[in-house]
Every structure is written in structure tokens, then in C-alpha cells.
């Protein structure tokens, strides 16, 4: 076919380039603007445990740890519940009712994070404080509070994507299995679950990405205490004291303060870069598991 | 016998999971509706904030969120249409098409606070806009882009091939086919995708907290530079940090209820149709 000038083609390519350019610019800008801190701290930006910006000390390890702890704990809490619930909706629930449940779940996935934050501030914080009384906590603002809140927030995502993955298993295979005498639980356990493992993993990773990148709700309940590096890494201790995650640091007023000071600003951009790389990595792994689940 | 026991046990267990999940989420709505309802009145929507949120209403917050969302819609639509056309029409199967999908995954997973930092660098500092509704709207447009694009892509992919074949047979050029067949037929995808995207963007704070929105003292913006707006979610965010004053408390819950109401209305218009389409796709 002969190709002549087409306004529509030009339009499509230029606006697509704008979208792609914005994302590329994000990476490039964050790398460039964070250069000073990499020169100043080197790798100890990632491993250092002290963040005192007045002393020009920038160690992000406690925040990276805080991010990991809250996100993984949240996933640990949400995954069994979400997948269990998804098995129920996809395998046992009547199809018509299933669509209703699905609408409800999708609605709840859209509840803004600040609403979760508000409920966290006014309820969850006190509940966690009461729950932790035997450990004598300083307040209800702990990494655990953030994790529980995140778990509730990612629950709809886990549920709805896991349900999609399970529904993706062909009906004909279920029929065949039922014909062989398996009951519906056995079909779920031996046919649907094993076949949708990739989809389920993709769902969990996507939820993990959400949890890692969530800022506002965690900001309100996590205590935002800097330099909380635990004495023992493998213990409950970091979970039940207040801490800081990368996102809560970025959302704090320090971001506004930092701009006038090149090194401090570079440190903030470095944090954003670390977060972006972590989340983009997880998103891409999730995408490679299943090339279908962009919501 | 033990098979049957296992069957019932397993079913009960998953039902319990579903019940627990739904009731957590049901409780959430109930908790907000119960506390927020008393604050809702006509004046709540038509008055502006007074006494640091303890009195008055959320008029300019609604206006501000409206402006941000409208801007986000206007920014995201051309980009979403372009990306969907590239995906559905211009690009062949292969490396570039996969790159485009990867791009959408990356944007979709992007932490919104990183968008905020990016906006702070580019709009607030490089361009010297200060806080401006335009930068906030653009960033929210980027946030909702994947949702809109994927909805459009799905619509375009589900168009019957014979439409395009018939149009080609009539001698239409590619761009004529796009404007007379593909775009009109996939308009519903743009609408539902945008509504869902806007529902997601409406509650975002992280992209706009440094770039577009302030807590009090803004009305309707008159230009681009130094023209911030108020917004619903930021209002809740600030008040949630020090809600000891009971009269502030009532207003926060009221605002939260309005916020949830807005998000639900946006998604409820779009969701059933979209989910139905998904379901049908799954059964093929």
C-alpha cells in the first residue's frame, strides 16, 4: 500500500511519543537529579542507617526496610484471604450473583487511599495500640498499622485479579474433570488453582507493587520516625514500632524543604528513584507472568 | 466420606474468606456514611471553608477537584486515543507493540508520589509555574492514562473485522477508516475507561500535593502560573492529621462521604457494562 501523509498518523505518533516521553523523562530526571547523592554517599545511600540532613548524612536503609516490611506483611495478610475469597466467587458462587460481587469489589478497589487513611487514623491506630499492649508500645502508629491498612487496601485488587485468573481456566476442563467424578472443591484445588498459578502470581505481584507505592494512607498511620534500624533484623521488633517508608518520606514536608539544597534534594530524588525502580521491576515481572492484566 | 468432608470444609473456608473480605469493606462504607451523613446539607456544598475547616462547606474544593478532573480528561484522551490507535491499527505484532504494552504496565504501576516529585521538578521549578491546576491536571491525566487506553484497546480489538474489510472494499483510506469506523465505534470505550480513570484520579493526593493544591485560600484560578486550587482529597488529608476538634471531625466525615459518593457514581456508570464485556470475553 502506498503511504502518503496522514494527519491522523502524525497525531497518533506524536501524542504516543508525549506519553512515552513523559515516562522516560521521569526516569532520566530522577537519575540526573539524584547524581550528587550517589557521588556523596556511594552505595551507602542504600545501606547506611543514618539520615540526618543537617549533617549531610543520607542513609536510606531504614526507609527501604520499612517499605519492604509494610508491603510484604500486607501481602502476607491479604493474599490468603483474597485468594480464598476469589476461589469462592469463581468456583462456588452463582454466575449472576458473581457479577454483583465483582461490581462491589471493583467499587471498593476504587475507594481513595485518603479514606483508608482517615479510618486508619481514627480506628485502626487505637485497635493496634490495644492489641499490642502486652509489648508496651509507645503509640498505635507502627509499621504494623501501616501494613494492616495496606492489606485492606490491596484486598480488592488481589480478589478481583485472582478471580480473573481462575476464570481464565477453560470451562471445558472443569466439565471434563466433573465428568470424571471430581466434586467442585476438587476441581478448584486440582484443576483451577494449578492452571492459574501464573495469573495468581501476577495478581499478587501487582498488589505488592500497589502496596510498595502507596503513600497517603501509610503516611497517616506509620508514625514517620526516622532512623529506626532494628537491633535484630529477624524479629517482631521493627513491626511494632513506628517507622518510615520511602513513600511517607517523599510525601513529608522535607520534600519542600530540600529543594534549595542540592545534596538534600538529590537524596530525595534518589529515594524516588529507588522506589520507582523497585516498583517498575515488580510490575514488569508481573506483566511477564500474564500479559492481560492491566486493569 | 472424607472426600465429602473435605469438599464441604473447603467450600466453607472459602465462603468465610469471601464473607470476611466483604464485611471489612462493607463496614468501611457504613462507618463513613454513619458519621458523614449529619454533616451533609445544601450549605455544605455551596459555602466555602471557614475556621480552618471547622465551619462552612466545601464549595471550592468541589470546584477545584472538578477543574483537575476536567483537565486530566482533556490531557489523557488524545494520548489514550493515540496509543490505542497505534496498538490496534498502526503497529504490527512485534517489538514495538510489546514496548507499548510494557509502557502501559509501567505507567499503571508507577507510584503516584513519584509522579508528584516529577511534577515538582518539571512544572513547579523548571517551568516556574508554582502551584498550578494545569500541572495537577496533567499529572492526573498520566495516572489515569493506562485505564483509558486499555479500555479503548479492548474496544478496538473487539470490532468485527468485516467492518474494516467493508470500508477497505469501498476504497476508504486508512485515516478515513479510523475517523468513520474505528473511532465512532470505540467511543463507548473512551467513555467507560475515562469514567473509571477519573474515579481513580479523583482520590489521588500524592501527584497534586506539591504541584497543584493547597488547603485554603484559593478560589477559581485566573491563569496558569501560581494558581492553585482546593481539592476534596487534600482537604481530608490535612484535616485527618489533626482532627481533635469535634466540629472539624464532623466536616471531615462529611467530606469523606462526598468523596466516596463521587468515586462511586463515576465508577457505577461505567463498571457494569465493562465487567459484562470482560465476562463475555472470558467465556469464548
Coordinates of C-alpha atoms in Angstrom, one line a residue:
Chain A
X1 CA 0.0 0.0 0.0
X2 CA 1.2 3.4 -0.9
X3 CA 1.9 5.5 2.2
X4 CA 1.0 9.2 2.0
X5 CA 1.0 11.9 4.6
X6 CA -1.8 11.4 7.1
X7 CA -2.7 13.8 9.8
X8 CA -4.2 11.0 11.9
X9 CA -1.0 9.1 11.8
X10 CA 1.0 12.1 12.8
X11 CA -1.4 12.8 15.6
X12 CA -1.2 9.3 16.9
X13 CA 2.5 9.1 16.8
X14 CA 3.1 12.5 18.4
X15 CA 0.7 12.0 21.3
X16 CA 2.0 8.5 21.9
X17 CA 5.5 10.0 21.9
X18 CA 4.4 12.5 24.5
X19 CA 3.2 9.7 26.8
X20 CA 6.3 7.7 26.3
X21 CA 8.5 10.7 26.7
X22 CA 6.9 11.6 30.0
X23 CA 7.8 8.3 31.5
X24 CA 11.3 8.3 30.0
X25 CA 11.8 11.8 31.3
X26 CA 10.7 10.7 34.7
X27 CA 13.5 8.1 34.9
X28 CA 16.1 10.4 33.3
X29 CA 15.3 13.4 35.5
X30 CA 15.4 11.3 38.7
X31 CA 18.7 9.8 37.7
X32 CA 20.2 13.1 36.8
X33 CA 18.9 15.0 39.9
X34 CA 20.0 12.2 42.2
X35 CA 23.6 12.1 40.9
X36 CA 25.1 14.3 43.7
X37 CA 23.9 11.9 46.4
X38 CA 25.3 8.9 44.7
X39 CA 28.7 10.7 44.4
X40 CA 28.5 11.8 48.0
X41 CA 27.3 8.6 49.6
X42 CA 28.0 5.9 47.1
X43 CA 26.3 2.7 47.8
X44 CA 26.0 3.6 51.5
X45 CA 23.0 5.6 50.3
X46 CA 21.3 2.2 50.1
X47 CA 22.9 0.6 53.1
X48 CA 23.5 3.5 55.5
X49 CA 21.2 3.6 58.5
X50 CA 21.5 7.3 59.5
X51 CA 19.6 10.1 57.8
X52 CA 20.4 13.5 59.2
X53 CA 20.1 16.0 56.5
X54 CA 21.6 18.8 58.5
X55 CA 24.8 16.8 58.9
X56 CA 24.6 15.8 55.2
X57 CA 24.2 12.2 56.2
X58 CA 21.9 10.3 53.9
X59 CA 21.3 6.6 54.6
X60 CA 18.1 5.2 53.2
X61 CA 18.2 1.7 54.6
X62 CA 15.7 2.1 57.4
X63 CA 13.2 3.5 54.9
X64 CA 13.8 0.8 52.4
X65 CA 13.4 -1.8 55.2
X66 CA 10.2 0.0 56.3
X67 CA 8.8 -0.1 52.8
X68 CA 9.6 -3.8 52.5
X69 CA 8.2 -4.8 55.9
X70 CA 4.9 -3.0 55.4
X71 CA 4.4 -4.1 51.8
X72 CA 5.3 -7.8 52.4
X73 CA 3.3 -8.0 55.7
X74 CA 0.3 -6.5 53.9
X75 CA 0.7 -9.1 51.1
X76 CA 1.0 -11.9 53.7
X77 CA -2.3 -10.8 55.3
X78 CA -4.2 -10.1 52.1
X79 CA -3.1 -13.0 49.9
X80 CA -4.7 -16.0 51.6
X81 CA -7.9 -14.0 52.3
X82 CA -8.1 -12.6 48.8
X83 CA -7.4 -15.8 47.0
X84 CA -9.7 -17.8 49.3
X85 CA -12.5 -15.3 48.5
X86 CA -11.7 -15.4 44.8
X87 CA -12.0 -19.2 44.8
X88 CA -15.4 -18.8 46.3
X89 CA -16.6 -16.2 43.8
X90 CA -15.2 -18.0 40.8
X91 CA -15.9 -21.7 41.7
X92 CA -18.9 -21.8 44.0
X93 CA -20.9 -18.7 43.5
X94 CA -23.8 -18.5 41.1
X95 CA -22.7 -16.5 38.0
X96 CA -25.3 -13.8 38.3
X97 CA -24.5 -13.2 41.9
X98 CA -20.9 -13.3 41.0
X99 CA -21.2 -10.2 38.7
X100 CA -22.8 -8.3 41.6
X101 CA -20.0 -9.2 44.0
X102 CA -17.5 -8.3 41.3
X103 CA -19.0 -4.8 40.9
X104 CA -18.9 -4.3 44.7
X105 CA -15.2 -5.4 44.8
X106 CA -14.3 -3.2 41.9
X107 CA -16.0 -0.3 43.7
X108 CA -14.1 -0.9 46.8
X109 CA -10.8 -1.1 44.8
X110 CA -11.6 2.5 43.8
X111 CA -12.0 3.9 47.3
X112 CA -9.4 6.6 47.6
X113 CA -6.4 5.9 49.8
X114 CA -7.1 9.0 51.9
X115 CA -10.3 7.5 53.1
X116 CA -8.5 4.4 54.2
X117 CA -6.0 6.7 55.9
X118 CA -8.8 8.5 57.7
X119 CA -10.3 5.3 59.0
X120 CA -6.8 4.2 60.0
X121 CA -6.2 7.4 62.0
X122 CA -9.4 7.2 63.9
X123 CA -9.9 3.4 64.4
X124 CA -7.1 1.1 63.4
X125 CA -4.4 3.1 65.3
X126 CA -6.3 2.6 68.6
X127 CA -7.1 -1.1 67.8
X128 CA -3.4 -1.8 67.1
X129 CA -2.4 0.0 70.3
X130 CA -4.8 -2.1 72.4
X131 CA -3.7 -5.3 70.6
X132 CA 0.0 -4.5 71.3
X133 CA -0.5 -3.6 75.0
X134 CA 1.5 -6.7 76.1
X135 CA 4.5 -5.4 74.2
X136 CA 4.2 -1.9 75.7
X137 CA 4.1 0.1 72.5
X138 CA 4.8 3.9 72.5
X139 CA 1.8 4.6 70.3
X140 CA -0.5 3.0 67.8
X141 CA 1.5 4.4 64.9
X142 CA 3.5 1.4 63.9
X143 CA 4.7 -0.3 60.7
X144 CA 2.1 -3.0 61.6
X145 CA -0.7 -0.4 61.5
X146 CA 0.5 0.6 58.1
X147 CA 0.7 -3.0 56.9
X148 CA -2.8 -3.9 58.1
X149 CA -4.2 -0.8 56.4
X150 CA -2.3 -1.7 53.2
X151 CA -3.6 -5.2 53.4
X152 CA -7.2 -3.9 53.5
X153 CA -6.4 -1.6 50.6
X154 CA -4.9 -4.3 48.3
X155 CA -7.5 -6.9 49.2
X156 CA -9.9 -5.9 46.4
X157 CA -7.1 -5.9 43.9
X158 CA -6.0 -9.4 44.9
X159 CA -9.6 -10.6 44.9
X160 CA -10.6 -9.3 41.5
X161 CA -7.4 -10.2 39.7
X162 CA -7.3 -13.7 41.3
X163 CA -10.9 -14.2 40.3
X164 CA -10.0 -13.2 36.7
X165 CA -7.1 -15.6 36.7
X166 CA -9.3 -18.5 38.0
X167 CA -12.0 -17.7 35.4
X168 CA -9.3 -17.9 32.7
X169 CA -9.1 -21.6 33.1
X170 CA -11.2 -23.1 30.3
X171 CA -14.8 -24.2 31.2
X172 CA -14.3 -27.3 29.2
X173 CA -11.6 -28.6 31.5
X174 CA -13.9 -28.1 34.5
X175 CA -16.6 -30.1 32.7
X176 CA -14.2 -32.8 31.9
X177 CA -13.0 -33.0 35.5
X178 CA -16.6 -33.1 36.8
X179 CA -17.3 -35.8 34.3
X180 CA -14.5 -37.9 35.8
X181 CA -16.2 -37.6 39.1
X182 CA -14.4 -34.8 40.9
X183 CA -16.5 -32.6 43.0
X184 CA -16.3 -28.8 42.8
X185 CA -13.8 -28.4 45.6
X186 CA -11.5 -30.9 43.9
X187 CA -11.9 -29.1 40.6
X188 CA -10.9 -25.9 42.3
X189 CA -7.9 -27.4 44.1
X190 CA -6.6 -29.8 41.4
X191 CA -7.7 -28.1 38.1
X192 CA -8.3 -24.4 38.5
X193 CA -5.6 -23.5 41.0
X194 CA -2.7 -25.3 39.4
X195 CA -3.6 -24.0 36.0
X196 CA -4.0 -20.4 37.1
X197 CA -0.8 -20.2 39.1
X198 CA 0.8 -17.7 36.8
X199 CA -2.2 -15.5 36.8
X200 CA -2.4 -15.6 40.6
X201 CA 1.3 -14.8 40.9
X202 CA 0.8 -11.9 38.6
X203 CA -2.1 -10.7 40.7
X204 CA -0.1 -10.9 43.9
X205 CA 2.9 -9.1 42.4
X206 CA 0.6 -6.3 41.1
X207 CA -0.9 -5.9 44.5
X208 CA 2.6 -5.9 46.0
X209 CA 3.5 -3.1 43.6
X210 CA 0.5 -1.1 44.8
X211 CA 1.4 -1.6 48.4
X212 CA 5.0 -0.5 47.8
X213 CA 4.0 2.7 46.1
X214 CA 1.1 3.7 48.3
X215 CA 1.9 6.9 50.1
X216 CA -1.0 8.8 51.6
X217 CA -2.8 6.1 53.8
X218 CA 0.5 4.8 55.2
X219 CA 1.7 8.4 55.8
X220 CA -1.2 9.0 58.2
X221 CA -0.6 5.9 60.5
X222 CA 3.0 4.9 60.3
X223 CA 4.5 7.4 62.8
X224 CA 7.1 8.6 60.4
X225 CA 10.0 8.1 62.7
X226 CA 13.4 8.4 61.0
X227 CA 16.4 6.2 61.6
X228 CA 14.6 3.2 63.0
X229 CA 17.1 0.4 62.3
X230 CA 16.2 -2.6 64.4
X231 CA 18.8 -4.3 66.7
X232 CA 17.7 -7.7 65.4
X233 CA 16.5 -7.9 61.9
X234 CA 14.5 -11.1 62.1
X235 CA 12.2 -10.2 64.9
X236 CA 8.8 -8.6 65.5
X237 CA 10.5 -5.6 66.9
X238 CA 10.6 -3.4 63.8
X239 CA 7.0 -4.2 63.0
X240 CA 5.6 -3.0 66.3
X241 CA 7.4 0.3 66.5
X242 CA 6.9 3.4 64.4
X243 CA 8.9 3.8 61.3
X244 CA 9.3 5.5 58.0
X245 CA 8.8 4.2 54.4
X246 CA 10.2 5.7 51.2
X247 CA 6.8 7.0 50.2
X248 CA 6.0 8.6 53.6
X249 CA 9.4 10.3 53.5
X250 CA 8.7 11.6 50.0
X251 CA 5.2 12.9 51.0
X252 CA 6.5 14.7 54.0
X253 CA 7.4 18.4 54.2
X254 CA 11.0 17.5 53.8
X255 CA 10.5 17.4 50.1
X256 CA 9.6 21.1 50.1
X257 CA 12.5 22.0 52.4
X258 CA 15.0 20.0 50.4
X259 CA 14.7 21.9 47.1
X260 CA 17.1 24.7 47.9
X261 CA 19.9 22.3 48.9
X262 CA 21.4 20.3 46.0
X263 CA 22.6 17.4 48.1
X264 CA 19.5 17.1 50.2
X265 CA 17.3 17.4 47.0
X266 CA 19.5 14.7 45.3
X267 CA 18.8 12.5 48.3
X268 CA 15.0 12.9 47.9
X269 CA 15.3 12.2 44.2
X270 CA 17.4 9.2 45.0
X271 CA 14.7 7.8 47.2
X272 CA 12.1 8.4 44.5
X273 CA 14.4 6.6 42.0
X274 CA 14.9 3.6 44.3
X275 CA 11.1 3.4 44.8
X276 CA 10.5 3.7 41.1
X277 CA 13.0 1.0 40.2
X278 CA 11.6 -1.4 42.8
X279 CA 8.0 -0.9 41.7
X280 CA 8.8 -0.9 37.9
X281 CA 10.7 -4.2 38.4
X282 CA 7.9 -5.9 40.2
X283 CA 5.4 -4.6 37.7
X284 CA 7.4 -5.9 34.8
X285 CA 7.8 -9.3 36.3
X286 CA 4.1 -9.4 37.0
X287 CA 3.5 -8.4 33.3
X288 CA 5.7 -11.2 32.1
X289 CA 3.6 -13.7 34.0
X290 CA 0.4 -12.6 32.4
X291 CA 0.1 -10.2 29.5
X292 CA -3.5 -9.4 30.2
X293 CA -4.0 -7.8 33.5
X294 CA -3.7 -4.0 33.0
X295 CA -6.9 -3.1 35.0
Chain B
X1 CA -16.8 -39.8 53.3
X2 CA -13.6 -37.9 53.9
X3 CA -13.9 -36.5 50.3
X4 CA -17.2 -35.1 51.1
X5 CA -16.0 -33.6 54.4
X6 CA -13.1 -32.0 52.6
X7 CA -15.4 -30.6 50.0
X8 CA -17.7 -29.0 52.5
X9 CA -14.9 -27.9 54.6
X10 CA -13.1 -26.2 51.7
X11 CA -16.2 -24.6 50.5
X12 CA -17.0 -23.2 53.9
X13 CA -13.4 -21.9 54.3
X14 CA -13.5 -20.0 51.0
X15 CA -17.0 -18.7 51.8
X16 CA -15.7 -17.5 55.1
X17 CA -12.8 -15.7 53.3
X18 CA -15.3 -14.0 50.9
X19 CA -17.6 -13.1 53.8
X20 CA -14.7 -11.6 55.8
X21 CA -13.4 -9.6 52.9
X22 CA -16.8 -8.3 52.0
X23 CA -17.7 -7.4 55.6
X24 CA -14.4 -5.5 56.1
X25 CA -15.2 -3.5 53.1
X26 CA -18.9 -3.1 54.0
X27 CA -18.0 -1.9 57.4
X28 CA -15.8 0.8 55.9
X29 CA -18.7 2.2 53.9
X30 CA -21.0 2.0 56.9
X31 CA -18.5 3.7 59.2
X32 CA -18.2 6.7 56.9
X33 CA -21.8 7.0 55.9
X34 CA -23.0 7.0 59.5
X35 CA -20.6 9.7 60.6
X36 CA -20.6 11.7 57.4
X37 CA -24.4 11.9 56.8
X38 CA -25.2 14.5 59.6
X39 CA -22.7 17.0 58.0
X40 CA -24.3 16.9 54.6
X41 CA -26.6 19.8 53.9
X42 CA -27.2 22.2 51.0
X43 CA -24.9 24.8 52.7
X44 CA -22.2 22.2 52.9
X45 CA -22.0 22.2 49.1
X46 CA -22.4 25.9 48.5
X47 CA -20.3 27.6 51.2
X48 CA -16.6 27.9 51.3
X49 CA -14.3 26.8 54.2
X50 CA -14.3 28.8 57.3
X51 CA -12.4 28.5 60.6
X52 CA -9.8 26.0 59.2
X53 CA -12.4 23.5 58.1
X54 CA -14.4 23.7 61.3
X55 CA -17.2 25.6 59.7
X56 CA -18.6 26.3 56.3
X57 CA -18.6 24.0 53.4
X58 CA -16.6 22.5 50.6
X59 CA -17.7 24.6 47.6
X60 CA -14.3 25.5 46.2
X61 CA -13.0 22.0 47.0
X62 CA -15.6 20.6 44.7
X63 CA -14.8 23.2 42.0
X64 CA -11.1 22.5 42.3
X65 CA -11.4 18.8 42.1
X66 CA -13.8 19.4 39.1
X67 CA -11.2 21.5 37.3
X68 CA -8.4 19.0 38.0
X69 CA -10.5 16.1 36.7
X70 CA -11.6 18.0 33.6
X71 CA -8.0 18.9 32.8
X72 CA -7.0 15.3 33.4
X73 CA -9.7 14.1 31.0
X74 CA -8.6 16.6 28.3
X75 CA -4.9 15.5 28.7
X76 CA -5.5 11.8 28.8
X77 CA -8.0 11.5 25.9
X78 CA -5.7 12.4 23.0
X79 CA -2.8 10.3 24.4
X80 CA -5.1 7.3 25.1
X81 CA -6.7 7.5 21.6
X82 CA -3.2 7.7 20.0
X83 CA -1.8 4.8 22.0
X84 CA -4.9 2.7 21.3
X85 CA -4.7 3.5 17.6
X86 CA -1.0 2.7 17.5
X87 CA -1.8 -0.6 19.2
X88 CA -4.8 -1.5 17.2
X89 CA -4.1 -0.1 13.8
X90 CA -0.7 1.2 13.0
X91 CA 1.7 -1.2 14.8
X92 CA 2.1 -4.8 13.6
X93 CA 2.6 -7.6 16.1
X94 CA 6.2 -7.4 17.2
X95 CA 8.7 -5.5 19.3
X96 CA 7.1 -2.0 19.2
X97 CA 3.7 -3.3 20.1
X98 CA 5.2 -5.1 23.1
X99 CA 7.1 -2.0 24.1
X100 CA 3.8 -0.1 24.0
X101 CA 2.2 -2.7 26.3
X102 CA 5.2 -2.5 28.6
X103 CA 4.9 1.2 28.7
X104 CA 1.3 0.9 29.9
X105 CA 2.2 -1.6 32.6
X106 CA 5.0 0.7 33.8
X107 CA 2.7 3.8 34.0
X108 CA 0.0 1.7 35.6
X109 CA 2.3 0.6 38.4
X110 CA 4.0 3.9 38.8
X111 CA 3.8 5.1 42.4
X112 CA 1.8 8.3 42.3
X113 CA 4.2 10.1 44.7
X114 CA 6.9 9.7 42.1
X115 CA 4.6 11.5 39.7
X116 CA 4.3 14.2 42.3
X117 CA 8.1 14.6 42.6
X118 CA 8.4 14.6 38.8
X119 CA 5.8 17.4 38.6
X120 CA 7.6 19.3 41.3
X121 CA 10.8 19.3 39.3
X122 CA 9.3 20.0 35.9
X123 CA 6.3 22.3 36.4
X124 CA 6.9 24.0 39.7
X125 CA 10.6 24.5 39.3
X126 CA 11.8 24.3 35.7
X127 CA 8.8 26.0 34.2
X128 CA 8.3 28.2 37.2
X129 CA 4.6 27.7 37.4
X130 CA 4.5 27.4 41.2
X131 CA 1.4 25.5 42.2
X132 CA -1.0 25.3 39.3
X133 CA -4.1 23.5 38.4
X134 CA -2.7 22.7 35.0
X135 CA 0.3 20.7 36.3
X136 CA -2.0 18.8 38.6
X137 CA -4.4 18.0 35.8
X138 CA -1.7 16.8 33.5
X139 CA -0.2 14.5 36.2
X140 CA -3.6 13.1 37.0
X141 CA -4.1 12.6 33.3
X142 CA -0.9 10.5 33.2
X143 CA -2.2 8.5 36.2
X144 CA -5.5 7.6 34.5
X145 CA -3.9 7.0 31.1
X146 CA -3.5 3.2 31.3
X147 CA -7.1 2.7 32.4
X148 CA -8.4 4.7 29.5
X149 CA -6.0 3.3 26.9
X150 CA -6.7 -0.3 27.9
X151 CA -10.5 0.2 27.7
X152 CA -10.0 1.7 24.2
X153 CA -7.7 -1.1 23.1
X154 CA -10.2 -3.7 24.1
X155 CA -13.0 -1.9 22.2
X156 CA -10.9 -1.6 19.1
X157 CA -9.8 -5.2 19.3
X158 CA -13.4 -6.4 19.6
X159 CA -14.5 -4.5 16.5
X160 CA -15.7 -7.0 13.8
X161 CA -13.1 -7.4 11.1
X162 CA -15.7 -7.2 8.4
X163 CA -16.4 -3.5 9.2
X164 CA -12.9 -2.6 8.3
X165 CA -12.9 -5.0 5.3
X166 CA -16.1 -3.4 4.0
X167 CA -14.7 0.0 4.4
X168 CA -11.5 -1.0 2.6
X169 CA -13.6 -2.5 -0.1
X170 CA -15.3 0.8 -0.6
X171 CA -11.9 2.4 -1.2
X172 CA -11.5 4.3 2.1
X173 CA -8.1 5.3 3.1
X174 CA -6.7 4.2 6.5
X175 CA -7.3 7.6 8.1
X176 CA -10.9 7.7 6.7
X177 CA -11.5 4.2 8.2
X178 CA -10.2 5.4 11.5
X179 CA -12.4 8.5 11.6
X180 CA -15.6 7.0 10.2
X181 CA -15.5 3.4 11.6
X182 CA -13.0 2.8 14.4
X183 CA -13.3 6.0 16.4
X184 CA -17.1 6.2 16.4
X185 CA -17.4 2.5 17.2
X186 CA -15.0 2.7 20.1
X187 CA -16.4 5.9 21.7
X188 CA -18.0 3.8 24.5
X189 CA -14.6 2.5 25.4
X190 CA -13.3 6.1 25.8
X191 CA -16.3 7.0 28.0
X192 CA -16.2 4.0 30.3
X193 CA -12.4 4.0 30.5
X194 CA -12.4 7.7 31.3
X195 CA -15.0 7.4 34.0
X196 CA -13.1 4.6 35.7
X197 CA -9.8 6.5 35.3
X198 CA -11.4 9.7 36.7
X199 CA -12.7 7.7 39.7
X200 CA -9.2 6.7 40.4
X201 CA -7.7 10.1 39.8
X202 CA -10.3 11.9 41.9
X203 CA -8.9 10.5 45.1
X204 CA -5.2 10.8 44.4
X205 CA -3.3 13.3 46.6
X206 CA 0.3 12.4 46.1
X207 CA 0.6 13.8 42.5
X208 CA -1.0 17.1 43.4
X209 CA 0.1 17.8 46.9
X210 CA 3.3 19.5 45.8
X211 CA 2.1 20.7 42.4
X212 CA -1.4 21.9 42.3
X213 CA -3.4 22.0 45.5
X214 CA -3.5 23.9 48.8
X215 CA -5.6 23.7 51.9
X216 CA -7.3 27.1 52.0
X217 CA -7.4 30.4 50.3
X218 CA -7.8 29.5 46.6
X219 CA -10.9 30.1 44.6
X220 CA -11.3 29.9 40.9
X221 CA -7.9 30.1 39.1
X222 CA -7.4 33.0 36.7
X223 CA -4.2 31.9 34.9
X224 CA -1.7 29.2 34.9
X225 CA 1.2 30.5 37.0
X226 CA 0.7 30.5 40.8
X227 CA -2.9 29.4 40.5
X228 CA -3.5 26.5 42.8
X229 CA -6.9 25.1 43.5
X230 CA -8.5 23.5 46.6
X231 CA -9.4 19.8 46.3
X232 CA -11.5 17.3 48.1
X233 CA -8.9 14.6 49.0
X234 CA -6.3 17.1 50.1
X235 CA -8.9 18.7 52.4
X236 CA -9.5 15.3 54.1
X237 CA -5.8 14.6 54.2
X238 CA -4.9 17.8 56.1
X239 CA -7.9 17.6 58.5
X240 CA -7.2 13.9 59.2
X241 CA -3.8 14.8 60.6
X242 CA -5.3 16.9 63.4
X243 CA -8.9 16.1 63.9
X244 CA -9.3 16.6 67.6
X245 CA -11.9 19.4 67.3
X246 CA -15.2 17.6 67.1
X247 CA -16.8 20.1 64.7
X248 CA -13.8 19.6 62.4
X249 CA -14.4 15.9 62.8
X250 CA -18.0 16.1 61.5
X251 CA -16.8 18.1 58.5
X252 CA -14.1 15.6 57.7
X253 CA -16.5 12.7 57.6
X254 CA -18.9 14.7 55.5
X255 CA -16.2 15.4 53.0
X256 CA -15.1 11.8 53.0
X257 CA -18.7 10.8 52.3
X258 CA -18.9 13.2 49.4
X259 CA -15.6 11.9 48.1
X260 CA -16.7 8.3 48.2
X261 CA -20.0 9.3 46.6
X262 CA -18.2 11.0 43.8
X263 CA -16.0 8.0 43.1
X264 CA -18.8 5.5 43.3
X265 CA -21.0 7.5 40.9
X266 CA -18.2 7.7 38.4
X267 CA -17.4 4.0 38.6
X268 CA -21.0 2.8 38.8
X269 CA -21.9 4.4 35.4
X270 CA -19.0 2.5 33.8
X271 CA -18.5 -0.7 35.7
X272 CA -21.4 -3.0 34.9
X273 CA -21.1 -2.6 31.1
X274 CA -17.4 -3.1 31.3
X275 CA -17.5 -6.1 33.6
X276 CA -20.1 -7.7 31.4
X277 CA -17.8 -7.3 28.4
X278 CA -15.0 -8.9 30.4
X279 CA -17.1 -11.8 31.4
X280 CA -18.2 -12.5 27.8
X281 CA -14.6 -12.3 26.7
X282 CA -13.7 -15.0 29.3
X283 CA -16.3 -17.4 28.0
X284 CA -15.1 -17.5 24.5

